[in-house]
Amino acid sequence: MAKGKVDALLGIVFGDEGKGKVVDCFTPKYDIVARFAGGPNAGHTIIFEGKKFVLRSIPSGIFDEGKVNIIGNGCVIAPDLFMAEAKELEAAGYDLKSRLHISKRAHLILPTHRVLDRAYEAAKGKNKVGTTGKGIGPTYSEKAARTSLRVGDILENFSEKYAALKSRHEQILKDLHYTDYDITEEERLWLEGVEYMKSFPLTDTEIELHKALKAGKSVLAEGAQGTMLDIDHGTYPFVSSSSTCSGGVCTGLGVAPNAIGEIFGIFKAYSTRVGSGPFPVELFDETGDKIREIGNEYGAVTGRNRRCGWVDLVALKYAIALNGVTQLIMMKSDVLDTFDTIKACVAYKKDGVVTEDMPYDTEGWEAVYEELPGWKTDLTGLTSPDQFPKAFQDYIDYLEKALETPITIVSVGPDRAQTISRA
Ligand code: IMP
């Protein structure tokens, strides 16, 4: 962590890498924690003082009383869901109103965006993206089409602007013959959420960040989703609609590339994916089920089964290069404690072609594996790297060599204390 810099903490595969726990360990070191992309499609599970919270739009620095938290311009925000999330935290005793600053340039997810999300998915038939249904795609589409509403819009003539956009959405839904929906109650809560949001500092967060950086403050940019879900670089069209990579930190917070310091890339000791789309390392057998069960791999937002597989070095190498990852953080190593052998995908193959580079069309590729011995040891009680069993240390060395990037933190369990630094 350097003063006057923005460090980024990014999930570098398909999201759900366990960023919540790490951010929570990191926040004491930073003055400001900021979200730069995505919205309530994220679900960062944090266990704090024995209580479990799932954060969707609010940055994980919120548990640290002294910190300023920012929802940046690159985010999309649903006022009703934001209100529910914030009120839960307030009820648990956290003061939010003075410490949570929301960019006036962040875009609003309307209830009708969520209906559109469902309608577009239904129209796609078997090519469904498997979205979280939170209206993410329709909102970012309208941002690009320049027809969307921003947080700053709630401060002036909002009813008219809202009614106009809602009626446009209703017309689109009619054209799609998607008319069997009722948003009455949702809309009531949403409008209540809009009023509630007005009690928060709605600011020009990029200017706030420029001033803070100039004054030598440190900022942690908290990623959401993962690199392979990035709108440009992920497995398109099976992606989310925002820039989840380190480039998105600059556009989503309004900070310059030379303000970026360290880039921490988080991955799990194995792989998971929710929703549809190519996933060459997916295991359809008992091993996949075992990883899911031990790792409790069920979606934080939708409760869906996560698809599970071995670690994917093709995806990781690609993500490290795209993001400029300077340090890796390996999560959930303990989930593999009982496996006799561990596999790592080192290449993809299709029709006699073998590649170590991420292909344009990831559909239909099979994983090529290398096999390593399992460590068959309970890692959960370990507190320092010198206690690592040899086979686990070998796995780390193997990954570091293949990825040409140091793994500086290893997580061996859900608790904060089960986070081991190797730096
Ligand atoms: P959307 O972001 O709701 O549009 O969903 C697009 C794709 O991204 C779907 O496959 C989702 O399952 C996936 N996705 C969105 N947010 C997350 C996340 O926080 N973790 C993992 N997958 C996500």
GROMACS .gro file of C-alpha atoms and ligand atoms in nm:
model
  446
    1MET     CA    1   0.000   0.000   0.000
    2ALA     CA    2   0.146   0.335  -0.105
    3LYS     CA    3   0.018   0.676  -0.005
    4GLY     CA    4  -0.149   0.871  -0.284
    5LYS     CA    5  -0.215   0.555  -0.485
    6VAL     CA    6  -0.512   0.335  -0.571
    7ASP     CA    7  -0.450  -0.035  -0.515
    8ALA     CA    8  -0.694  -0.271  -0.679
    9LEU     CA    9  -0.825  -0.597  -0.544
   10LEU     CA   10  -0.976  -0.796  -0.827
   11GLY     CA   11  -1.137  -1.134  -0.877
   12ILE     CA   12  -0.949  -1.262  -1.178
   13VAL     CA   13  -1.155  -1.557  -1.294
   14PHE     CA   14  -1.536  -1.583  -1.282
   15GLY     CA   15  -1.604  -1.395  -0.958
   16ASP     CA   16  -1.688  -1.549  -0.621
   17GLU     CA   17  -1.320  -1.578  -0.536
   18GLY     CA   18  -1.384  -1.469  -0.178
   19LYS     CA   19  -1.292  -1.102  -0.218
   20GLY     CA   20  -1.514  -1.008   0.074
   21LYS     CA   21  -1.291  -1.170   0.333
   22VAL     CA   22  -0.971  -1.031   0.187
   23VAL     CA   23  -1.102  -0.678   0.147
   24ASP     CA   24  -1.206  -0.694   0.505
   25CYS     CA   25  -0.849  -0.789   0.605
   26PHE     CA   26  -0.709  -0.515   0.382
   27THR     CA   27  -0.932  -0.221   0.477
   28PRO     CA   28  -0.752  -0.127   0.800
   29LYS     CA   29  -0.454  -0.028   0.581
   30TYR     CA   30  -0.647   0.209   0.353
   31ASP     CA   31  -0.821   0.544   0.402
   32ILE     CA   32  -1.087   0.491   0.135
   33VAL     CA   33  -1.251   0.179  -0.009
   34ALA     CA   34  -1.428   0.221  -0.343
   35ARG     CA   35  -1.642   0.007  -0.572
   36PHE     CA   36  -1.588   0.088  -0.941
   37ALA     CA   37  -1.807  -0.152  -1.139
   38GLY     CA   38  -2.114  -0.371  -1.121
   39GLY     CA   39  -2.406  -0.346  -0.884
   40PRO     CA   40  -2.630  -0.577  -0.684
   41ASN     CA   41  -2.529  -0.870  -0.905
   42ALA     CA   42  -2.232  -0.896  -0.668
   43GLY     CA   43  -2.263  -1.071  -0.334
   44HIS     CA   44  -1.964  -1.033  -0.106
   45THR     CA   45  -2.011  -1.250   0.198
   46ILE     CA   46  -1.838  -1.115   0.505
   47ILE     CA   47  -1.837  -1.261   0.852
   48PHE     CA   48  -1.779  -0.979   1.092
   49GLU     CA   49  -1.778  -1.021   1.470
   50GLY     CA   50  -1.956  -1.355   1.427
   51LYS     CA   51  -2.237  -1.211   1.214
   52LYS     CA   52  -2.273  -1.287   0.844
   53PHE     CA   53  -2.342  -1.002   0.600
   54VAL     CA   54  -2.383  -1.019   0.223
   55LEU     CA   55  -2.279  -0.691   0.065
   56ARG     CA   56  -2.409  -0.622  -0.284
   57SER     CA   57  -2.351  -0.256  -0.366
   58ILE     CA   58  -2.183  -0.127  -0.053
   59PRO     CA   59  -1.802  -0.151  -0.033
   60SER     CA   60  -1.657  -0.390   0.222
   61GLY     CA   61  -1.477  -0.108   0.405
   62ILE     CA   62  -1.807  -0.019   0.569
   63PHE     CA   63  -1.731  -0.231   0.875
   64ASP     CA   64  -1.429  -0.019   0.957
   65GLU     CA   65  -1.568   0.285   1.137
   66GLY     CA   66  -1.296   0.530   1.030
   67LYS     CA   67  -1.314   0.463   0.656
   68VAL     CA   68  -1.478   0.651   0.375
   69ASN     CA   69  -1.652   0.419   0.129
   70ILE     CA   70  -1.735   0.516  -0.226
   71ILE     CA   71  -1.978   0.377  -0.482
   72GLY     CA   72  -1.811   0.504  -0.799
   73ASN     CA   73  -1.944   0.631  -1.129
   74GLY     CA   74  -1.883   0.294  -1.299
   75CYS     CA   75  -2.140   0.124  -1.075
   76VAL     CA   76  -2.511   0.074  -1.124
   77ILE     CA   77  -2.736   0.103  -0.822
   78ALA     CA   78  -3.089  -0.017  -0.741
   79PRO     CA   79  -3.230   0.219  -0.475
   80ASP     CA   80  -3.462  -0.041  -0.321
   81LEU     CA   81  -3.192  -0.306  -0.284
   82PHE     CA   82  -2.945  -0.043  -0.166
   83MET     CA   83  -3.192   0.068   0.102
   84ALA     CA   84  -3.246  -0.290   0.224
   85GLU     CA   85  -2.871  -0.353   0.240
   86ALA     CA   86  -2.793  -0.023   0.411
   87LYS     CA   87  -3.075  -0.056   0.666
   88GLU     CA   88  -2.951  -0.401   0.766
   89LEU     CA   89  -2.609  -0.255   0.836
   90GLU     CA   90  -2.757   0.041   1.023
   91ALA     CA   91  -2.965  -0.199   1.233
   92ALA     CA   92  -2.644  -0.382   1.321
   93GLY     CA   93  -2.505  -0.054   1.454
   94TYR     CA   94  -2.290   0.071   1.165
   95ASP     CA   95  -2.300   0.441   1.087
   96LEU     CA   96  -2.330   0.474   0.711
   97LYS     CA   97  -2.466   0.816   0.631
   98SER     CA   98  -2.148   1.013   0.688
   99ARG     CA   99  -1.911   0.752   0.546
  100LEU     CA  100  -2.076   0.618   0.235
  101HIS     CA  101  -2.046   0.852  -0.060
  102ILE     CA  102  -2.232   0.775  -0.382
  103SER     CA  103  -2.126   0.909  -0.720
  104LYS     CA  104  -2.384   1.129  -0.887
  105ARG     CA  105  -2.260   0.971  -1.210
  106ALA     CA  106  -2.349   0.613  -1.112
  107HIS     CA  107  -2.647   0.484  -1.308
  108LEU     CA  108  -2.984   0.383  -1.165
  109ILE     CA  109  -3.136   0.038  -1.209
  110LEU     CA  110  -3.513   0.082  -1.246
  111PRO     CA  111  -3.763  -0.193  -1.158
  112THR     CA  112  -3.842  -0.210  -1.529
  113HIS     CA  113  -3.473  -0.277  -1.605
  114ARG     CA  114  -3.511  -0.594  -1.401
  115VAL     CA  115  -3.821  -0.691  -1.598
  116LEU     CA  116  -3.628  -0.622  -1.920
  117ASP     CA  117  -3.344  -0.843  -1.792
  118ARG     CA  118  -3.594  -1.130  -1.754
  119ALA     CA  119  -3.760  -1.055  -2.087
  120TYR     CA  120  -3.429  -1.051  -2.278
  121GLU     CA  121  -3.321  -1.374  -2.111
  122ALA     CA  122  -3.653  -1.541  -2.196
  123ALA     CA  123  -3.617  -1.430  -2.558
  124LYS     CA  124  -3.271  -1.587  -2.579
  125GLY     CA  125  -3.403  -1.940  -2.529
  126LYS     CA  126  -3.116  -2.186  -2.495
  127ASN     CA  127  -2.857  -1.909  -2.533
  128LYS     CA  128  -2.948  -1.754  -2.199
  129VAL     CA  129  -2.661  -1.579  -2.022
  130GLY     CA  130  -2.799  -1.695  -1.687
  131THR     CA  131  -2.794  -1.344  -1.546
  132THR     CA  132  -2.860  -1.264  -1.183
  133GLY     CA  133  -3.183  -1.093  -1.295
  134LYS     CA  134  -3.084  -0.766  -1.128
  135GLY     CA  135  -3.123  -0.552  -1.441
  136ILE     CA  136  -2.749  -0.511  -1.495
  137GLY     CA  137  -2.738  -0.562  -1.873
  138PRO     CA  138  -3.037  -0.338  -1.957
  139THR     CA  139  -2.901  -0.059  -1.734
  140TYR     CA  140  -2.550  -0.061  -1.880
  141SER     CA  141  -2.702  -0.086  -2.231
  142GLU     CA  142  -2.898   0.231  -2.167
  143LYS     CA  143  -2.591   0.398  -2.021
  144ALA     CA  144  -2.416   0.334  -2.354
  145ALA     CA  145  -2.726   0.438  -2.546
  146ARG     CA  146  -2.733   0.762  -2.343
  147THR     CA  147  -3.094   0.715  -2.233
  148SER     CA  148  -3.028   0.614  -1.872
  149LEU     CA  149  -3.085   0.797  -1.545
  150ARG     CA  150  -2.803   0.872  -1.305
  151VAL     CA  151  -2.799   0.913  -0.929
  152GLY     CA  152  -2.766   1.290  -0.975
  153ASP     CA  153  -3.102   1.288  -1.152
  154ILE     CA  154  -3.288   1.210  -0.831
  155LEU     CA  155  -3.208   1.560  -0.706
  156GLU     CA  156  -3.418   1.744  -0.965
  157ASN     CA  157  -3.748   1.685  -1.152
  158PHE     CA  158  -3.707   1.317  -1.088
  159SER     CA  159  -4.072   1.207  -1.115
  160GLU     CA  160  -4.094   1.328  -1.474
  161LYS     CA  161  -3.766   1.171  -1.577
  162TYR     CA  162  -3.860   0.845  -1.410
  163ALA     CA  163  -4.207   0.833  -1.566
  164ALA     CA  164  -4.063   0.897  -1.914
  165LEU     CA  165  -3.803   0.620  -1.889
  166LYS     CA  166  -4.046   0.375  -1.732
  167SER     CA  167  -4.295   0.433  -2.009
  168ARG     CA  168  -4.023   0.373  -2.271
  169HIS     CA  169  -3.945   0.043  -2.099
  170GLU     CA  170  -4.312  -0.052  -2.091
  171GLN     CA  171  -4.332   0.005  -2.465
  172ILE     CA  172  -4.025  -0.217  -2.525
  173LEU     CA  173  -4.178  -0.488  -2.307
  174LYS     CA  174  -4.503  -0.463  -2.502
  175ASP     CA  175  -4.309  -0.499  -2.828
  176LEU     CA  176  -4.143  -0.809  -2.682
  177HIS     CA  177  -4.488  -0.943  -2.584
  178TYR     CA  178  -4.362  -0.960  -2.227
  179THR     CA  179  -4.654  -0.811  -2.040
  180ASP     CA  180  -4.716  -1.054  -1.757
  181TYR     CA  181  -4.539  -0.867  -1.480
  182ASP     CA  182  -4.643  -0.656  -1.185
  183ILE     CA  183  -4.397  -0.412  -1.031
  184THR     CA  184  -4.642  -0.226  -0.804
  185GLU     CA  185  -4.485  -0.327  -0.473
  186GLU     CA  186  -4.132  -0.326  -0.613
  187GLU     CA  187  -4.184   0.025  -0.746
  188ARG     CA  188  -4.318   0.148  -0.412
  189LEU     CA  189  -4.003   0.026  -0.236
  190TRP     CA  190  -3.786   0.157  -0.517
  191LEU     CA  191  -3.928   0.509  -0.486
  192GLU     CA  192  -3.887   0.487  -0.108
  193GLY     CA  193  -3.527   0.385  -0.177
  194VAL     CA  194  -3.477   0.692  -0.396
  195GLU     CA  195  -3.587   0.918  -0.107
  196TYR     CA  196  -3.367   0.724   0.135
  197MET     CA  197  -3.065   0.766  -0.093
  198LYS     CA  198  -3.102   1.142  -0.067
  199SER     CA  199  -2.993   1.120   0.296
  200PHE     CA  200  -2.647   1.002   0.180
  201PRO     CA  201  -2.371   1.223   0.041
  202LEU     CA  202  -2.433   1.214  -0.336
  203THR     CA  203  -2.111   1.362  -0.463
  204ASP     CA  204  -1.862   1.404  -0.746
  205THR     CA  205  -1.667   1.110  -0.611
  206GLU     CA  206  -1.393   1.138  -0.874
  207ILE     CA  207  -1.308   1.488  -0.754
  208GLU     CA  208  -1.316   1.366  -0.397
  209LEU     CA  209  -1.071   1.092  -0.495
  210HIS     CA  210  -0.841   1.334  -0.681
  211LYS     CA  211  -0.819   1.551  -0.370
  212ALA     CA  212  -0.768   1.255  -0.140
  213LEU     CA  213  -0.487   1.114  -0.357
  214LYS     CA  214  -0.321   1.454  -0.377
  215ALA     CA  215  -0.333   1.471   0.003
  216GLY     CA  216  -0.150   1.135   0.018
  217LYS     CA  217  -0.448   0.920   0.115
  218SER     CA  218  -0.455   0.555   0.012
  219VAL     CA  219  -0.745   0.402  -0.178
  220LEU     CA  220  -0.849   0.042  -0.224
  221ALA     CA  221  -1.056  -0.027  -0.536
  222GLU     CA  222  -1.273  -0.328  -0.463
  223GLY     CA  223  -1.356  -0.533  -0.769
  224ALA     CA  224  -1.679  -0.717  -0.836
  225GLN     CA  225  -1.748  -1.018  -1.058
  226GLY     CA  226  -1.427  -1.134  -1.227
  227THR     CA  227  -1.200  -1.085  -1.527
  228MET     CA  228  -1.363  -1.361  -1.733
  229LEU     CA  229  -1.698  -1.182  -1.689
  230ASP     CA  230  -1.558  -0.852  -1.823
  231ILE     CA  231  -1.767  -0.706  -2.106
  232ASP     CA  232  -1.460  -0.675  -2.334
  233HIS     CA  233  -1.230  -0.953  -2.224
  234GLY     CA  234  -1.456  -1.220  -2.077
  235THR     CA  235  -1.629  -1.514  -2.243
  236TYR     CA  236  -1.864  -1.290  -2.445
  237PRO     CA  237  -2.163  -1.300  -2.467
  238PHE     CA  238  -2.168  -1.497  -2.140
  239VAL     CA  239  -2.037  -1.205  -1.938
  240SER     CA  240  -2.162  -0.925  -1.719
  241SER     CA  241  -2.194  -0.575  -1.867
  242SER     CA  242  -1.922  -0.379  -1.692
  243SER     CA  243  -1.544  -0.346  -1.705
  244THR     CA  244  -1.433  -0.571  -1.424
  245CYS     CA  245  -1.059  -0.549  -1.503
  246SER     CA  246  -0.803  -0.301  -1.374
  247GLY     CA  247  -0.880  -0.069  -1.666
  248GLY     CA  248  -1.230  -0.041  -1.520
  249VAL     CA  249  -1.080   0.101  -1.200
  250CYS     CA  250  -0.973   0.408  -1.396
  251THR     CA  251  -1.298   0.461  -1.584
  252GLY     CA  252  -1.520   0.349  -1.296
  253LEU     CA  253  -1.365   0.581  -1.040
  254GLY     CA  254  -1.229   0.860  -1.260
  255VAL     CA  255  -0.867   0.805  -1.158
  256ALA     CA  256  -0.572   0.809  -1.396
  257PRO     CA  257  -0.371   0.494  -1.484
  258ASN     CA  258  -0.061   0.638  -1.316
  259ALA     CA  259  -0.255   0.661  -0.988
  260ILE     CA  260  -0.276   0.280  -0.974
  261GLY     CA  261  -0.036   0.107  -0.736
  262GLU     CA  262  -0.053  -0.263  -0.655
  263ILE     CA  263  -0.295  -0.492  -0.835
  264PHE     CA  264  -0.393  -0.789  -0.623
  265GLY     CA  265  -0.546  -1.074  -0.822
  266ILE     CA  266  -0.763  -1.313  -0.626
  267PHE     CA  267  -0.829  -1.668  -0.737
  268LYS     CA  268  -0.937  -1.991  -0.573
  269ALA     CA  269  -0.718  -2.303  -0.551
  270TYR     CA  270  -0.977  -2.448  -0.794
  271SER     CA  271  -1.230  -2.292  -1.034
  272THR     CA  272  -1.600  -2.208  -1.024
  273ARG     CA  273  -1.848  -2.038  -1.251
  274VAL     CA  274  -2.217  -1.944  -1.209
  275GLY     CA  275  -2.450  -1.895  -1.501
  276SER     CA  276  -2.405  -2.022  -1.856
  277GLY     CA  277  -2.108  -2.004  -2.087
  278PRO     CA  278  -1.789  -2.190  -2.170
  279PHE     CA  279  -1.599  -2.342  -1.881
  280PRO     CA  280  -1.342  -2.591  -2.012
  281VAL     CA  281  -1.235  -2.709  -1.666
  282GLU     CA  282  -1.588  -2.796  -1.553
  283LEU     CA  283  -1.612  -3.134  -1.379
  284PHE     CA  284  -1.940  -3.318  -1.422
  285ASP     CA  285  -1.838  -3.606  -1.196
  286GLU     CA  286  -1.811  -3.681  -0.824
  287THR     CA  287  -1.495  -3.471  -0.797
  288GLY     CA  288  -1.689  -3.163  -0.910
  289ASP     CA  289  -1.967  -3.243  -0.662
  290LYS     CA  290  -1.713  -3.291  -0.387
  291ILE     CA  291  -1.549  -2.953  -0.454
  292ARG     CA  292  -1.896  -2.788  -0.455
  293GLU     CA  293  -1.996  -2.953  -0.130
  294ILE     CA  294  -1.675  -2.890   0.063
  295GLY     CA  295  -1.634  -2.539  -0.079
  296ASN     CA  296  -2.003  -2.460  -0.025
  297GLU     CA  297  -2.016  -2.336  -0.382
  298TYR     CA  298  -2.368  -2.200  -0.409
  299GLY     CA  299  -2.437  -1.847  -0.540
  300ALA     CA  300  -2.454  -1.568  -0.279
  301VAL     CA  301  -2.710  -1.372  -0.485
  302THR     CA  302  -2.917  -1.641  -0.653
  303GLY     CA  303  -2.841  -1.955  -0.449
  304ARG     CA  304  -2.762  -2.141  -0.774
  305ASN     CA  305  -2.516  -2.432  -0.779
  306ARG     CA  306  -2.177  -2.307  -0.890
  307ARG     CA  307  -2.009  -2.513  -1.161
  308CYS     CA  308  -1.678  -2.648  -1.028
  309GLY     CA  309  -1.345  -2.760  -1.172
  310TRP     CA  310  -0.968  -2.759  -1.129
  311VAL     CA  311  -0.758  -2.445  -1.142
  312ASP     CA  312  -0.728  -2.300  -1.493
  313LEU     CA  313  -0.383  -2.166  -1.577
  314VAL     CA  314  -0.489  -2.055  -1.925
  315ALA     CA  315  -0.751  -1.822  -1.775
  316LEU     CA  316  -0.522  -1.711  -1.493
  317LYS     CA  317  -0.231  -1.621  -1.723
  318TYR     CA  318  -0.467  -1.424  -1.945
  319ALA     CA  319  -0.617  -1.242  -1.646
  320ILE     CA  320  -0.277  -1.163  -1.495
  321ALA     CA  321  -0.166  -1.003  -1.822
  322LEU     CA  322  -0.492  -0.813  -1.877
  323ASN     CA  323  -0.492  -0.668  -1.528
  324GLY     CA  324  -0.120  -0.627  -1.468
  325VAL     CA  325  -0.152  -0.833  -1.150
  326THR     CA  326   0.145  -0.769  -0.920
  327GLN     CA  327   0.050  -1.011  -0.641
  328LEU     CA  328  -0.174  -1.316  -0.629
  329ILE     CA  329  -0.398  -1.419  -0.344
  330MET     CA  330  -0.507  -1.783  -0.335
  331MET     CA  331  -0.835  -1.851  -0.157
  332LYS     CA  332  -1.001  -2.165  -0.024
  333SER     CA  333  -0.691  -2.385  -0.039
  334ASP     CA  334  -0.833  -2.598   0.243
  335VAL     CA  335  -1.119  -2.713   0.019
  336LEU     CA  336  -0.867  -2.942  -0.156
  337ASP     CA  337  -0.732  -3.090   0.170
  338THR     CA  338  -0.877  -3.438   0.116
  339PHE     CA  339  -0.800  -3.496  -0.253
  340ASP     CA  340  -0.542  -3.763  -0.346
  341THR     CA  341  -0.438  -3.574  -0.656
  342ILE     CA  342  -0.483  -3.214  -0.766
  343LYS     CA  343  -0.503  -3.118  -1.131
  344ALA     CA  344  -0.416  -2.794  -1.307
  345CYS     CA  345  -0.537  -2.706  -1.657
  346VAL     CA  346  -0.229  -2.600  -1.856
  347ALA     CA  347  -0.381  -2.573  -2.206
  348TYR     CA  348  -0.703  -2.608  -2.403
  349LYS     CA  349  -0.749  -2.846  -2.697
  350LYS     CA  350  -1.002  -2.870  -2.978
  351ASP     CA  351  -0.992  -3.051  -3.315
  352GLY     CA  352  -0.624  -3.138  -3.277
  353VAL     CA  353  -0.526  -2.782  -3.185
  354VAL     CA  354  -0.368  -2.723  -2.845
  355THR     CA  355  -0.330  -2.371  -2.711
  356GLU     CA  356  -0.205  -2.207  -2.394
  357ASP     CA  357  -0.357  -1.873  -2.498
  358MET     CA  358  -0.716  -1.778  -2.427
  359PRO     CA  359  -0.902  -1.843  -2.755
  360TYR     CA  360  -1.150  -1.596  -2.905
  361ASP     CA  361  -1.426  -1.854  -2.890
  362THR     CA  362  -1.389  -2.053  -2.569
  363GLU     CA  363  -1.680  -2.281  -2.663
  364GLY     CA  364  -1.601  -2.648  -2.723
  365TRP     CA  365  -1.245  -2.651  -2.587
  366GLU     CA  366  -1.133  -2.929  -2.356
  367ALA     CA  367  -0.889  -2.888  -2.072
  368VAL     CA  368  -0.540  -3.042  -2.084
  369TYR     CA  369  -0.424  -3.121  -1.731
  370GLU     CA  370  -0.109  -3.173  -1.534
  371GLU     CA  371  -0.143  -3.374  -1.214
  372LEU     CA  372   0.011  -3.304  -0.876
  373PRO     CA  373  -0.003  -3.502  -0.551
  374GLY     CA  374  -0.259  -3.385  -0.296
  375TRP     CA  375  -0.137  -3.276   0.049
  376LYS     CA  376  -0.398  -3.482   0.241
  377THR     CA  377  -0.355  -3.260   0.545
  378ASP     CA  378  -0.596  -3.029   0.726
  379LEU     CA  379  -0.469  -2.678   0.648
  380THR     CA  380  -0.733  -2.494   0.851
  381GLY     CA  381  -0.534  -2.467   1.172
  382LEU     CA  382  -0.210  -2.345   1.011
  383THR     CA  383  -0.089  -1.997   1.091
  384SER     CA  384   0.239  -1.959   0.904
  385PRO     CA  385   0.395  -2.070   0.573
  386ASP     CA  386   0.664  -2.275   0.747
  387GLN     CA  387   0.386  -2.511   0.865
  388PHE     CA  388   0.272  -2.588   0.509
  389PRO     CA  389   0.291  -2.959   0.419
  390LYS     CA  390   0.542  -3.020   0.141
  391ALA     CA  391   0.283  -3.113  -0.125
  392PHE     CA  392   0.092  -2.789  -0.057
  393GLN     CA  393   0.411  -2.584  -0.076
  394ASP     CA  394   0.489  -2.765  -0.404
  395TYR     CA  395   0.144  -2.669  -0.540
  396ILE     CA  396   0.212  -2.303  -0.456
  397ASP     CA  397   0.560  -2.319  -0.614
  398TYR     CA  398   0.414  -2.486  -0.923
  399LEU     CA  399   0.150  -2.213  -0.964
  400GLU     CA  400   0.396  -1.929  -0.903
  401LYS     CA  401   0.634  -2.068  -1.163
  402ALA     CA  402   0.360  -2.117  -1.422
  403LEU     CA  403   0.201  -1.779  -1.356
  404GLU     CA  404   0.526  -1.585  -1.309
  405THR     CA  405   0.364  -1.391  -1.026
  406PRO     CA  406   0.411  -1.426  -0.650
  407ILE     CA  407   0.131  -1.569  -0.437
  408THR     CA  408   0.165  -1.344  -0.134
  409ILE     CA  409  -0.145  -1.446   0.061
  410VAL     CA  410  -0.296  -1.790   0.106
  411SER     CA  411  -0.634  -1.844   0.267
  412VAL     CA  412  -0.694  -2.171   0.454
  413GLY     CA  413  -1.044  -2.115   0.593
  414PRO     CA  414  -1.335  -1.869   0.615
  415ASP     CA  415  -1.219  -1.688   0.926
  416ARG     CA  416  -1.007  -1.373   0.908
  417ALA     CA  417  -0.745  -1.548   1.118
  418GLN     CA  418  -0.710  -1.821   0.855
  419THR     CA  419  -0.529  -1.587   0.616
  420ILE     CA  420  -0.156  -1.651   0.585
  421SER     CA  421   0.085  -1.394   0.449
  422ARG     CA  422   0.386  -1.517   0.249
  423ALA     CA  423   0.520  -1.170   0.168
  424IMP     P1  424  -2.546  -1.019  -1.476
  424IMP     O1  425  -2.424  -0.952  -1.425
  424IMP     O2  426  -2.655  -1.033  -1.375
  424IMP     O3  427  -2.593  -0.959  -1.605
  424IMP     O4  428  -2.505  -1.172  -1.511
  424IMP     C1  429  -2.416  -1.202  -1.620
  424IMP     C2  430  -2.330  -1.323  -1.584
  424IMP     O5  431  -2.237  -1.286  -1.483
  424IMP     C3  432  -2.406  -1.443  -1.530
  424IMP     O6  433  -2.341  -1.561  -1.573
  424IMP     C4  434  -2.392  -1.428  -1.379
  424IMP     O7  435  -2.404  -1.553  -1.313
  424IMP     C5  436  -2.250  -1.372  -1.371
  424IMP     N1  437  -2.229  -1.291  -1.249
  424IMP     C6  438  -2.274  -1.168  -1.225
  424IMP     N2  439  -2.231  -1.124  -1.105
  424IMP     C7  440  -2.157  -1.222  -1.053
  424IMP     C8  441  -2.081  -1.236  -0.931
  424IMP     O8  442  -2.075  -1.146  -0.846
  424IMP     N3  443  -2.016  -1.353  -0.914
  424IMP     C9  444  -2.017  -1.451  -1.008
  424IMP     N4  445  -2.085  -1.444  -1.122
  424IMP    C10  446  -2.154  -1.330  -1.146
   0.00000   0.00000   0.00000
